[in-house]
Coordinates of C-alpha atoms in Angstrom, one line a residue:
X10 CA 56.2 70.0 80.7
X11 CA 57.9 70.5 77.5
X12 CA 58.1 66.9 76.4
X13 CA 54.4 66.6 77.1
X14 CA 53.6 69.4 74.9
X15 CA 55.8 67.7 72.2
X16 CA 52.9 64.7 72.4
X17 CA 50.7 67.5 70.8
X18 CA 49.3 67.5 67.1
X19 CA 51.4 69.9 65.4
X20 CA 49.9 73.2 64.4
X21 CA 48.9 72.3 61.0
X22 CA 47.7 69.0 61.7
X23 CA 45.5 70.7 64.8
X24 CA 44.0 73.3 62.4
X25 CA 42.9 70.4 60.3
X26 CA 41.2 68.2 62.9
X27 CA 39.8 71.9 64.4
X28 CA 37.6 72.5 60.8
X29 CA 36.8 75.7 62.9
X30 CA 34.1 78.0 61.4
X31 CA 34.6 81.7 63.2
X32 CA 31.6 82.3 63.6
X33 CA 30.1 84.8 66.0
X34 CA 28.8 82.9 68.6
X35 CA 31.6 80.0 67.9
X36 CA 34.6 82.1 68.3
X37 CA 35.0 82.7 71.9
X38 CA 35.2 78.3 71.9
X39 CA 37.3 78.5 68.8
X40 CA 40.1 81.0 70.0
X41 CA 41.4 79.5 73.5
X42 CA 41.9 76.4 71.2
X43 CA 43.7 78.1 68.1
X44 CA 46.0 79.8 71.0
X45 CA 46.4 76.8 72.6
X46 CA 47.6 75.3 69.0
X47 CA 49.8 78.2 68.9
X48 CA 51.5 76.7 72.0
X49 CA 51.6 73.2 70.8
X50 CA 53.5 74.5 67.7
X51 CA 55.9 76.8 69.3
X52 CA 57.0 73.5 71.8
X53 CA 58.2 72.0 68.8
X54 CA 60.6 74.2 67.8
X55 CA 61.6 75.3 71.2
X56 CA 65.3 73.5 71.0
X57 CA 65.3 75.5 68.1
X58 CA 64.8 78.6 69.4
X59 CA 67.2 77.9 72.0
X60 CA 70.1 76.8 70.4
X61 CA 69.5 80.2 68.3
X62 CA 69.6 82.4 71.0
X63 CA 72.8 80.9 72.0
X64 CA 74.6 82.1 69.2
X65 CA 73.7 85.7 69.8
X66 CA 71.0 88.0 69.1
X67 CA 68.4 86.0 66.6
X68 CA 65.9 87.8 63.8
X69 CA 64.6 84.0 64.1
X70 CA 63.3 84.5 67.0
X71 CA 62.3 88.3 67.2
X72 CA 60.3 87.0 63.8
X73 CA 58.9 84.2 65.5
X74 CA 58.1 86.8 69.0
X75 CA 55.8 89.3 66.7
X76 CA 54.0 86.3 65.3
X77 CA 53.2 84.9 68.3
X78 CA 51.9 88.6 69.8
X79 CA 50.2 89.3 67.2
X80 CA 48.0 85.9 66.3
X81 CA 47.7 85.2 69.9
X82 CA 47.1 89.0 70.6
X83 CA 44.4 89.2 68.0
X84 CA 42.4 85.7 68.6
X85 CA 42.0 87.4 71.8
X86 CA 41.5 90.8 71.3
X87 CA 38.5 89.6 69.1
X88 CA 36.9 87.2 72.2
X89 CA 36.9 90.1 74.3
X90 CA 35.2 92.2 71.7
X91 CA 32.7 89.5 71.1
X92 CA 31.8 89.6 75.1
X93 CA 31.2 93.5 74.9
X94 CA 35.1 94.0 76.5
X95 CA 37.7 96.0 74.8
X96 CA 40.2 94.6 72.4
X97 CA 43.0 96.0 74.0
X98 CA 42.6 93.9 76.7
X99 CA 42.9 90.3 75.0
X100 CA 45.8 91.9 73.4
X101 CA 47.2 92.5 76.9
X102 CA 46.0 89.2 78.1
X103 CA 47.6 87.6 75.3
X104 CA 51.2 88.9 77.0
X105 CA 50.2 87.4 80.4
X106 CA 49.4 84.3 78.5
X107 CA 52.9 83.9 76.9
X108 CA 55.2 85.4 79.9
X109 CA 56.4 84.0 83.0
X110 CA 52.5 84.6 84.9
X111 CA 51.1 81.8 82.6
X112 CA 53.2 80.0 79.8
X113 CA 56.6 80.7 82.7
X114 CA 55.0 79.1 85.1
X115 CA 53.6 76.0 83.1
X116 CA 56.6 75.5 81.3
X117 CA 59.5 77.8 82.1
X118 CA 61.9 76.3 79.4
X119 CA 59.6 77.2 76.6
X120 CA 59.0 80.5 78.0
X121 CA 62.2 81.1 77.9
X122 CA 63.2 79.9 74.6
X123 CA 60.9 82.2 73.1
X124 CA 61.4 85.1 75.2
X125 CA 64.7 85.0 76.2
X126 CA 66.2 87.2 78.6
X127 CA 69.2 88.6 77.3
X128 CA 69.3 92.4 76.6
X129 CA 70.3 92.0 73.1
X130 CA 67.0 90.1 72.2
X131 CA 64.8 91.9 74.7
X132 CA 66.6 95.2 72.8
X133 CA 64.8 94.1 69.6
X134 CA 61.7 94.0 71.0
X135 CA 62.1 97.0 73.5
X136 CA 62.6 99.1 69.7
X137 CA 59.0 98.1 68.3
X138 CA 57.5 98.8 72.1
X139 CA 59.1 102.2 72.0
X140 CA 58.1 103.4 68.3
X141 CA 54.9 101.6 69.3
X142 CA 54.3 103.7 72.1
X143 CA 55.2 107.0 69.8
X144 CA 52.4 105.7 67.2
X145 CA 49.6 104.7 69.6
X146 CA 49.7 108.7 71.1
X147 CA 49.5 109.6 67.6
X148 CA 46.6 108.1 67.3
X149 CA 45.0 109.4 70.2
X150 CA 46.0 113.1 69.2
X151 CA 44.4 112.3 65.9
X152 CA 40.9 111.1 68.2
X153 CA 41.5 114.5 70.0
X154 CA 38.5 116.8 69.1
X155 CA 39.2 119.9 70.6
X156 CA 36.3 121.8 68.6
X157 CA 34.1 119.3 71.0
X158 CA 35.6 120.6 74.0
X159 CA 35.1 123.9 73.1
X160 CA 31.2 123.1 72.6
X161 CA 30.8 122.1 76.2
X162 CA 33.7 124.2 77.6
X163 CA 32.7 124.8 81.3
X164 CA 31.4 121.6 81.8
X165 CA 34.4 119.8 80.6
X166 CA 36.8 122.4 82.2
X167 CA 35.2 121.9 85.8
X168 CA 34.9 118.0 85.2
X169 CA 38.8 117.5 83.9
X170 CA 39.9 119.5 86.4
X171 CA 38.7 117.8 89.5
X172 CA 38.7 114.2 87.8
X173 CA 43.0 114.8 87.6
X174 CA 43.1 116.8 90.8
X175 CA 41.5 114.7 93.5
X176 CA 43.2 110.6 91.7
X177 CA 46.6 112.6 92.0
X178 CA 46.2 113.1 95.4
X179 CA 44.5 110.3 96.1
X180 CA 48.0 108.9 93.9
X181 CA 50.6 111.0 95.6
X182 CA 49.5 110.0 98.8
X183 CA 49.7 106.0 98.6
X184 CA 53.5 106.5 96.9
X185 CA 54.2 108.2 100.2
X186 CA 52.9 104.8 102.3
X187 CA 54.0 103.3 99.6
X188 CA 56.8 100.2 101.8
X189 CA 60.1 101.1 100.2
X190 CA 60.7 97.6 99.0
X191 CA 58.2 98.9 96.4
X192 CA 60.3 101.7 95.3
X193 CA 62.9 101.3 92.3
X194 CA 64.6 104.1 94.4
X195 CA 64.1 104.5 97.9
X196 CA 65.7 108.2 97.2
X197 CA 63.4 109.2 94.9
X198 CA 59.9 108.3 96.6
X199 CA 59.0 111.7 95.8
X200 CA 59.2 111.3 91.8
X201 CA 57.4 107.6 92.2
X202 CA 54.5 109.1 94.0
X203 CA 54.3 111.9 91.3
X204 CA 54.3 109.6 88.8
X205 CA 51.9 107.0 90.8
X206 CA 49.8 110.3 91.3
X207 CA 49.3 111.4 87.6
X208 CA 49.0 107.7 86.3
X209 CA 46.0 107.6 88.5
X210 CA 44.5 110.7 86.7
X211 CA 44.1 109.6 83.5
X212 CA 41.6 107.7 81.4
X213 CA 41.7 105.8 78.3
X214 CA 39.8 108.1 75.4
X215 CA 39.8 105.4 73.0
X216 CA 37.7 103.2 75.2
X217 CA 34.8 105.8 77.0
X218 CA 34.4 106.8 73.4
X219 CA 33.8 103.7 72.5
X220 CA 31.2 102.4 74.9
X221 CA 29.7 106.1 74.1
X222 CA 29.4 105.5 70.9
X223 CA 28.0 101.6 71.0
X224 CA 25.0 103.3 73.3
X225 CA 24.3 105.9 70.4
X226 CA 25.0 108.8 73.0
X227 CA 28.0 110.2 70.7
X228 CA 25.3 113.4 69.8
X229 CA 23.5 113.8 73.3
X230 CA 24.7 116.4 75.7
X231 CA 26.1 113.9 78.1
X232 CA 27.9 112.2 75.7
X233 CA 29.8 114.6 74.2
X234 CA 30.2 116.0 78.1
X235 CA 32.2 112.5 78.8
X236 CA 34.2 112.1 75.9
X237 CA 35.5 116.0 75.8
X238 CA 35.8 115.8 79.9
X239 CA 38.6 112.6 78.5
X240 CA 40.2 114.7 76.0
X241 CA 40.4 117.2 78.1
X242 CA 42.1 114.8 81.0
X243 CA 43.8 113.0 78.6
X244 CA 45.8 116.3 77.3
X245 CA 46.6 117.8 80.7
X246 CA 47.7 113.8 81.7
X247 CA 50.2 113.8 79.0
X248 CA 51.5 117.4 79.9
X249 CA 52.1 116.5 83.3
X250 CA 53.8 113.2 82.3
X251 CA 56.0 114.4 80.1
X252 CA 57.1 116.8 83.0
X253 CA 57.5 114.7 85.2
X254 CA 59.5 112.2 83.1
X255 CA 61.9 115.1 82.3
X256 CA 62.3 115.6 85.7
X257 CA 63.3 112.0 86.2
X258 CA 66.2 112.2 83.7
X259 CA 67.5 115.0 85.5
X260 CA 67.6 112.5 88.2
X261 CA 67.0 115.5 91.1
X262 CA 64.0 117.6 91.4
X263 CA 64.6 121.1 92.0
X264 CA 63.1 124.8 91.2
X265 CA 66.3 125.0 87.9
X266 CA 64.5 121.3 86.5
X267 CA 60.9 122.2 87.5
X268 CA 61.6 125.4 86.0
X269 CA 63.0 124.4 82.6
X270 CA 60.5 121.2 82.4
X271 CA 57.3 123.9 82.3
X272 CA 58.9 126.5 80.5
X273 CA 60.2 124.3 77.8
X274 CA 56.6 121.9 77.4
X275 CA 54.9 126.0 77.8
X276 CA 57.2 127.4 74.3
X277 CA 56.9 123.8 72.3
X278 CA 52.8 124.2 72.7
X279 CA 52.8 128.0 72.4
X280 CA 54.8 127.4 69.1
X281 CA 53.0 124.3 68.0
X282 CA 49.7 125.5 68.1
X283 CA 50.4 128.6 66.1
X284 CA 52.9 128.2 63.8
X285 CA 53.5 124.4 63.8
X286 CA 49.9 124.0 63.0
X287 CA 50.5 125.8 59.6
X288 CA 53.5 124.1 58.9
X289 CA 51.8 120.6 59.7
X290 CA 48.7 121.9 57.6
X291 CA 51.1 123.0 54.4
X292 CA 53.4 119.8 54.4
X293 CA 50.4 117.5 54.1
X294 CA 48.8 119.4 51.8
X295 CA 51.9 119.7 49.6
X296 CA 52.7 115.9 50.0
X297 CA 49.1 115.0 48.7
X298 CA 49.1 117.5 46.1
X299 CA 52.7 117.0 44.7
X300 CA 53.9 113.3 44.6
X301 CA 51.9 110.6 42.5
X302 CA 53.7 107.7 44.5
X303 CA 51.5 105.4 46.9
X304 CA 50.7 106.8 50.5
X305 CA 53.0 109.8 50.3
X306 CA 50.4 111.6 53.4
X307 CA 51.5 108.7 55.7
X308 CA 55.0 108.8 55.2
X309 CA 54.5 112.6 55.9
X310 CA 52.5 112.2 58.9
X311 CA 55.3 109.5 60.2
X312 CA 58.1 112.3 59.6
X313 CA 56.0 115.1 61.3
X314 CA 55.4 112.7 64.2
X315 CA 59.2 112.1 64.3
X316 CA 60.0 115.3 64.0
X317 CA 58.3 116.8 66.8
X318 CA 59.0 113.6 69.4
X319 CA 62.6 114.7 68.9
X320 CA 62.1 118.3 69.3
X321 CA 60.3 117.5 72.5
X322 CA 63.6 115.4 73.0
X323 CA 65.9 118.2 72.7
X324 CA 64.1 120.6 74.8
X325 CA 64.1 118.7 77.9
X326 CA 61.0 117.2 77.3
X327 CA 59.6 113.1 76.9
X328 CA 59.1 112.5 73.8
X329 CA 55.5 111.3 74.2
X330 CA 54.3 114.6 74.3
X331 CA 56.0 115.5 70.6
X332 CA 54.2 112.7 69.1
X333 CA 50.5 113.2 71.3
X334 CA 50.9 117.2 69.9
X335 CA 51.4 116.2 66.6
X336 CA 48.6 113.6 66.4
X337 CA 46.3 116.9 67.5
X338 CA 47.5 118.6 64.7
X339 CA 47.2 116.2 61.9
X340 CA 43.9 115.3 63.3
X341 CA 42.7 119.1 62.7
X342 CA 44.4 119.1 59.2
X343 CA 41.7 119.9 56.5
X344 CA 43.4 117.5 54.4
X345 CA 43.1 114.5 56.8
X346 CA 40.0 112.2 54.7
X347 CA 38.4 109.3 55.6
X348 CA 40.5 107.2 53.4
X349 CA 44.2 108.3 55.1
X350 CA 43.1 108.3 57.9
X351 CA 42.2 104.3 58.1
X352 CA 45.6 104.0 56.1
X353 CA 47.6 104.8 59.1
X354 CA 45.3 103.5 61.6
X355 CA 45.3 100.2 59.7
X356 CA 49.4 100.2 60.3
X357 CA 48.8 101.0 63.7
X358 CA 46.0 98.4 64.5
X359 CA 47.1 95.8 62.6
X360 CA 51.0 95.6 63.5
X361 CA 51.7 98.1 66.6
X362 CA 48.9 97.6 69.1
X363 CA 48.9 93.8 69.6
X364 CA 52.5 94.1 69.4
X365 CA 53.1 96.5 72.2
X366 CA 50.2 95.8 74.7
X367 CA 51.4 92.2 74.1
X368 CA 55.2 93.2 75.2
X369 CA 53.3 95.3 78.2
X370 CA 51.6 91.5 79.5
X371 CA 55.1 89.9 78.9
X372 CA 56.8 92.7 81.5
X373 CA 53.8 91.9 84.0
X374 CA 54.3 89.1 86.2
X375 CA 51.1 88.8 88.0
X376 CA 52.4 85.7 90.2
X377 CA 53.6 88.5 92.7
X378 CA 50.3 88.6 93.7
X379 CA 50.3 84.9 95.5
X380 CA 52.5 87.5 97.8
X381 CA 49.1 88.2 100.4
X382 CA 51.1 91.5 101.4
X383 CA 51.9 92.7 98.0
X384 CA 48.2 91.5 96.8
X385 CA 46.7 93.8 99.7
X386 CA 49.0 96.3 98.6
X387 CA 47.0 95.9 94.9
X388 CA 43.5 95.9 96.5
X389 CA 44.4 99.2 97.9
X390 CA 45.5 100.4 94.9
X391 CA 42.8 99.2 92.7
X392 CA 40.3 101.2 95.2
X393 CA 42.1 104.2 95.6
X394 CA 42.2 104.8 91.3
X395 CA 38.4 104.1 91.6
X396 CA 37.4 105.8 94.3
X397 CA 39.4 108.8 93.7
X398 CA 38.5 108.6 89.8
X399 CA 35.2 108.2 90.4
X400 CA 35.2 111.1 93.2
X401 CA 36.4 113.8 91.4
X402 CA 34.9 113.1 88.7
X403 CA 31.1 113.1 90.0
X404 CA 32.4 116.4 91.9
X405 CA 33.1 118.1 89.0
X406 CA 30.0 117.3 86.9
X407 CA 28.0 118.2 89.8
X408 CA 30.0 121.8 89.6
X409 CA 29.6 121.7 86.4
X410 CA 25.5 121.7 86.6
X411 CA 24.9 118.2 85.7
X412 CA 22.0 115.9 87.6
X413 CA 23.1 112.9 89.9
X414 CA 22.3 110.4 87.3
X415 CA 24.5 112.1 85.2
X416 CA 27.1 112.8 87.3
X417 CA 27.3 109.3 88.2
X418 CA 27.7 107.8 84.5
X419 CA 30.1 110.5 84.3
X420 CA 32.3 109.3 87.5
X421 CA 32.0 105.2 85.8
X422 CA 32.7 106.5 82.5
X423 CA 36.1 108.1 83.7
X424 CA 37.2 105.3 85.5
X425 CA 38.4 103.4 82.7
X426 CA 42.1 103.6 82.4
X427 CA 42.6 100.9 79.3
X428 CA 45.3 101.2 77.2
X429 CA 46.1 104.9 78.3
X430 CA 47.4 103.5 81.6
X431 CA 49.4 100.5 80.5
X432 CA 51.4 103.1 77.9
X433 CA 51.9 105.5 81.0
X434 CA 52.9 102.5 83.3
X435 CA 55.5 100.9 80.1
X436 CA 57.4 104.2 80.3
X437 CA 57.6 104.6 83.9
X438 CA 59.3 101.1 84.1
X439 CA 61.4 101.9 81.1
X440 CA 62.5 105.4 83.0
X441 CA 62.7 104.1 86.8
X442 CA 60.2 105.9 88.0
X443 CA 58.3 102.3 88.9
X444 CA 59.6 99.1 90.7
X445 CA 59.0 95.7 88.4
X446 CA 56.0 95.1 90.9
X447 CA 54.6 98.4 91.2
X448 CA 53.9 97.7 87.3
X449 CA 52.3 95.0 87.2
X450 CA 50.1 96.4 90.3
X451 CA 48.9 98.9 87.6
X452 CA 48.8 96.8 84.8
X453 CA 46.4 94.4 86.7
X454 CA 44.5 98.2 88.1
X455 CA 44.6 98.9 84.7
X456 CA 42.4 95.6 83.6
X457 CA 40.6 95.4 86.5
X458 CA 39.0 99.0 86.0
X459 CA 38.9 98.8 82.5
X460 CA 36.7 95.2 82.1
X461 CA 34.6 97.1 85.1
X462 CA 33.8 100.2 83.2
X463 CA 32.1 99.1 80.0
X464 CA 28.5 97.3 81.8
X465 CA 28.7 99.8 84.7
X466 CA 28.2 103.1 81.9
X467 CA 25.8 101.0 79.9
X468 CA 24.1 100.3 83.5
X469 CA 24.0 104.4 84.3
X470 CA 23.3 105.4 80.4
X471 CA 20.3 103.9 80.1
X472 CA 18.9 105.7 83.3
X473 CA 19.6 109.2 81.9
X474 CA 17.0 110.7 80.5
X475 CA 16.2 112.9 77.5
X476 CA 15.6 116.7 77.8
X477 CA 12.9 118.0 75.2
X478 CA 15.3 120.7 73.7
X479 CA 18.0 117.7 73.2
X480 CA 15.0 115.8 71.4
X481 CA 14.8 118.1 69.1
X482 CA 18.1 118.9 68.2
X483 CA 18.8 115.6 67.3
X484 CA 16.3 114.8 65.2
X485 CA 17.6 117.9 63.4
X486 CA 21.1 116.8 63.1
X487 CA 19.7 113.2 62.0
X488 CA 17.7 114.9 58.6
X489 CA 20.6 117.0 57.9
X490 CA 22.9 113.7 58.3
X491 CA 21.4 112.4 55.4
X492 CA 21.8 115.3 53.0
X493 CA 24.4 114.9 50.4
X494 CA 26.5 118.5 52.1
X495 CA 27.6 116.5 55.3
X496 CA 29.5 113.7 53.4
X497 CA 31.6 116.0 51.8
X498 CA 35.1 116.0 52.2
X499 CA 36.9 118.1 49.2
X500 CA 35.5 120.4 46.7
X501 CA 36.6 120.3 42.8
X502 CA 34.9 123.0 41.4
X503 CA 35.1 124.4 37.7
X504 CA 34.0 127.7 37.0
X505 CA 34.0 130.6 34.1
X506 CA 33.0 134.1 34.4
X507 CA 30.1 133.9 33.5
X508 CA 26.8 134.6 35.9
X509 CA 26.4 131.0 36.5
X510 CA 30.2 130.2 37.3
X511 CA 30.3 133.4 39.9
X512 CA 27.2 132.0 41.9
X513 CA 28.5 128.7 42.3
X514 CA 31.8 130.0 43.2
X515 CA 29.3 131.9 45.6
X516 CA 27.9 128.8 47.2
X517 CA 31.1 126.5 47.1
X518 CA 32.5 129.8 49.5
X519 CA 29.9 129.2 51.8
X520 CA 29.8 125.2 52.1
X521 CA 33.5 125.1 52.5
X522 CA 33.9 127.8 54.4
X523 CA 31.7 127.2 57.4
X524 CA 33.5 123.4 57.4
X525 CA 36.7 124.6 56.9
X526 CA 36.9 122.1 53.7
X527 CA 39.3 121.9 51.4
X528 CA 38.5 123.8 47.8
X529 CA 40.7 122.8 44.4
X530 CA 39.6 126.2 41.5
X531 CA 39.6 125.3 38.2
X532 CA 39.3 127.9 36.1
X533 CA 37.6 127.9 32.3
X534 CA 37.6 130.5 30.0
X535 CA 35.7 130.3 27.0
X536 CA 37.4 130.8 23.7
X537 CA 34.4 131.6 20.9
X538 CA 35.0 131.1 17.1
X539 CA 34.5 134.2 15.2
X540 CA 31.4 132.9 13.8
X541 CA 29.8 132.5 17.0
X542 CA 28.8 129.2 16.0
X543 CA 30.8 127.5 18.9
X544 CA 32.9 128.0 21.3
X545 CA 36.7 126.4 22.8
X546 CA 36.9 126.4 26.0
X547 CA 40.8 126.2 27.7
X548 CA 41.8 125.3 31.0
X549 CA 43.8 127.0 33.8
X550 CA 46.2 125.8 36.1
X551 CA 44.1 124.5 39.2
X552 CA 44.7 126.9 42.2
X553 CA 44.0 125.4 45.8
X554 CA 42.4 127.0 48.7

C-alpha cells in the first residue's frame, strides 16, 4: 500500500493542480482532498520517519505528529462546522483517520512510521495530551457562569441533580454486567463501574451552549435553564471524577480513602472559593497593572492554573479538578476583558484542542467493533448514556415546573457528551480505570450522541413557545444592549473636588458597582495663579478600586 501511495503527486505539486478556493459551500469537497494530500506527502517520507525512530526518541517526528493533528484536525474540524456539527468532532475524527482504525488498517507501515509505538515517542506526545487536558478544563471553568445558575437556582438544582443521578446508575449498573474480558482489572470492577457510572453523567457545556446560542435562546428562560442545568452537571461531574480517580491511585477503596478523597476535594473548594478567589483576583490584577512586557495576564493565569492542579495533586486529589476550579475563578475575575480572554483561548484553540482530541482518535481503535459481541456490547452502551441521560434529565425539569416540550429539549440538550466525555474517558485509560476497548466504546458513545444532539435540540427549540412576560423582558434587555453602559469593561475616571468631579465620582460608583467593574481614580487638583487668571492643574498617583 505504501509503494502505491508513493505513485502520488507530492503535496506541493497536489496543492498546485488542486487551485482550491475555500469557499463555503466548496470546502466540505476541498478538505477530504487536502487531507488526503496530507497522506500522499507523509508516504514519501515514511522511510524517513522510520529509520528516525530507530535511532531513539525523534523531535523529527513528534514535529512532524503535531503537524499532521493539527492540519488534518482543523480541515476537518471546519467540514463539520460547515454541516451544523461541532468542531471537536472532525478534530476527533481526524485521530481515527490517522491511527490504526483507518490509515492502520490501509497501510500499517506508514501508520506506524508516523506513530510509532515505542513509549519514548508515545511519552512525547502523552506530555502535550496531558497539559492539554489541564488547559481544555481551564477553559471550561472560565465558560462556568455561576451567577447564571444562581438566576434559575431551583430549576437547575432539581435538573442537575437527577440528570447525574439516574446516567450513574444507569452507568454503575452495565460495569457490573460489564464481561470481565472488558475490565483492565477484573479486581477492581467496582472502581470501573464508578467511573463508567459518572462518565455517563456528564455533558459537554461547550457544545449545548453552543447550539443554544446558534438558536438565539441564550436570553430565554429555557435557555439559560439548559446551559446552567450543564454547568451545574458539569461541576458536580468533575468533583466526583476527581474522587474517584484519587480513589484509583490508592488502588483499594475503603472508608480511610473515601474519607480523605471527600474531605480533602471539601477544604481545597472551601478554601478556594474564599480566599483563593481573592488571591486569584489580586495576582491578575497586579500582573496587568505592574509589568509593561507582552501578555503578562496569560502567563499569570498559566501559573495560577499550575498552581492549583498541583495543590489538588498533593492533597490526594486528580489534578483536573485544580485546573477546572481555577478556570471558575479567573472567569469571575473583574479583570478578565474581552481582549485576554481570546489571548488564551486562541492558545488553546489553535494548538491544544486539535492536538489532544486528535491523540484521543489515535488511542481509539474502532475496528474492535467488527467484533459482533463487543459491537452489541457498544449498542447497549450507546442506549443506556441516552436513555438514562435523557431520563433524568426530562425528570428533573418536570420537577422543576417546566412543560413537556420543554422538558423534552431539555433531556436532547443534555445528552450531548462532546469533548467533556472524550477528556473523562483519556484519563480513565491513562489511570486504569478503563480497558483499551472500553475506551473506544465511549469514544464512539461519545460521537454518536454528540452528532445526534445538535438537529434533535434545534428540532424541540423551535416548538417551545414564548411566554408574554419573557416577551417582554427581552425586548428590554435588547434596548438596553445597545446603550453605550453595557459595553463597558473598565472605568478611567479623572476627577477634582469640585461639584462636578464629586457627582461623576457619584455615577461611576453606581455603574461600576452594580457590575462589579473595575474603576482606575485619578485624582486632579487644581493649582490657581495668584492672579486668578488661570489655573495648573497637577496630577495624583492613580489609585485602583
Amino acid at each position: 500500500m505504501v509503494k502505491a501511495l508513493h505513485g502520488q503527486p507530492s503535496f506541493a505539486e497536489g496543492l498546485a493542480q488542486a487551485t482550491v478556493t475555500l469557499e463555503r459551500p466548496r470546502l466540505l469537497i476541498a478538505a477530504p482532498r487536502l487531507c488526503a494530500l496530507i497522506l500522499f506527502s507523509l508516504a514519501d517520507v515514511t522511510d524517513a520517519f522510520a529509520a528516525e525512530v530507530a535511532k531513539g526518541p525523534s523531535e523529527v517526528v513528534f514535529l512532524a505528529q503535531l503537524i499532521a493533528l493539527m492540519v488534518i484536525g482543523r480541515l476537518l474540524g471546519e467540514a463539520m462546522n460547515r454541516i451544523g456539527q461541532p468542531s471537536v468532532m472532525g478534530m476527533l475524527l481526524a485521530g481515527v483517520l490517522l491511527g490504526p482504525s483507518v490509515l492502520g488498517t490501509l497501510s500499517p507501515e506508514m501508520q506506524i512510521a508516523i506513530f510509532p509505538k515505542n513509549p519514548e515517542q508515545k511519552a512525547m506526545m502523552d506530555g502535550i495530551s496531558q497539559f492539554g487536558i489541564l488547559l481544555l478544563l481551564l477553559l471550561t471553568g472560565m465558560e462556568t457562569d455561576l451567577k447564571l445558575v444562581r438566576r434559575v437556582g431551583q430549576a437547575a438544582l432539581s435538573i442537575s441533580l437527577s440528570g447525574v443521578a439516574v446516567p450513574f446508575l444507569c452507568g454503575f449498573a452495565l460495569g457490573q454486567l460489564l464481561p470481565e474480558s472488558l475490565l483492565p482489572h477484573p479486581d477492581q470492577r467496582l472502581l470501573t463501574s464508578l467511573f463508567l457510572g459518572t462518565a455517563l453523567s456528564i455533558s459537554s457545556i461547550k457544545i449545548v451552549a453552543a447550539v443554544v446560542r446558534e438558536m438565539g435562546f441564550t436570553r430565554r428562560n429555557l435557555g439559560q435553564i439548559i446551559v446552567a442545568s450543564a454547568i451545574c452537571e458539569d461541576s458536580v461531574g468533575w468533583v466526583i471524577i476527581a474522587i474517584t480517580l484519587s480513589l484509583a491511585e490508592a488502588g483499594t477503596i475503603d472508608v480511610a480513602s473515601v474519607a480523605k478523597s471527600v474531605l480533602g476535594t471539601a477544604i481545597f473548594l472551601a478554601a478556594s472559593f474564599t480566599v483563593g478567589r481573592r488571591l486569584v483576583f489580586f495576582a491578575i490584577r497586579w500582573a496587568n497593572d505592574s509589568f509593561e512586557s507582552d501578555f503578562p495576564v496569560v502567563t499569570t493565569i498559566l501559573v495560577i492554573m499550575g498552581l492549583m492542579a498541583l495543590t489538588t495533586h498533593f492533597i490526594g486529589v486528580h489534578t483536573v479538578l485544580g485546573a477546572f476550579v481555577a478556570g471558575i475563578l479567573i472567569g469571575e475575575s473583574p479583570i478578565m476583558s474581552k481582549h485576554i480572554d481570546e489571548q488564551l483561548r486562541g492558545l488553546i484553540l489553535a494548538f491544544f484542542m486539535p492536538v489532544f482530541f486528535g491523540i484521543a482518535g489515535l488511542s481509539a481503535d474502532l475496528a474492535i467493533l467488527r467484533n459482533p459481541e463487543l459491537a452489541i456490547v457498544a449498542l447497549g452502551l450507546i442506549s443506556v448514556a441516552s436513555l438514562g441521560k435523557f431520563a433524568g434529565a426530562f425528570l428533573g425539569g418536570t420537577i422543576g415546573g417546566l412543560t413537556r416540550r420543554e422538558s423534552l429539549a431539555l433531556g436532547c440538550a443534555m445528552n450531548a457528551r462532546g469533548s467533556t466525555e472524550i477528556i473523562v474517558a483519556t484519563i480513565g485509560l491513562s489511570m486504569g480505570a478503563l480497558s483499551q476497548d472500553l475506551f473506544t466504546m465511549i469514544v464512539a458513545m461519545a460521537v454518536v450522541t454528540t452528532m445526534a444532539m445538535p438537529p434533535m435540540l434545534r428540532w424541540t427549540l423551535r416548538r417551545v413557545p414564548i411566554r408574554k412576560s419573557e416577551k417582554e423582558r427581552l425586548e428590554r434587555e435588547q434596548q438596553e444592549a445597545k446603550g453605550f453602559v453595557s459595553n463597558l469593561e473598565r472605568l478611567l475616571l479623572a476627577v477634582d473636588d469640585s461639584p462636578n468631579g464629586k457627582f461623576a465620582a457619584r455615577l461611576t460608583g453606581l455603574i461600576a458597582g452594580q457590575r462589579g467593574m473595575p474603576t482606575t481614580l485619578l485624582s486632579l487638583q487644581a493649582d490657581k495663579k495668584s492672579n486668578g487668571s488661570d489655573s495648573r492643574w497637577t496630577q495624583t498617583p492613580a489609585r485602583r478600586r
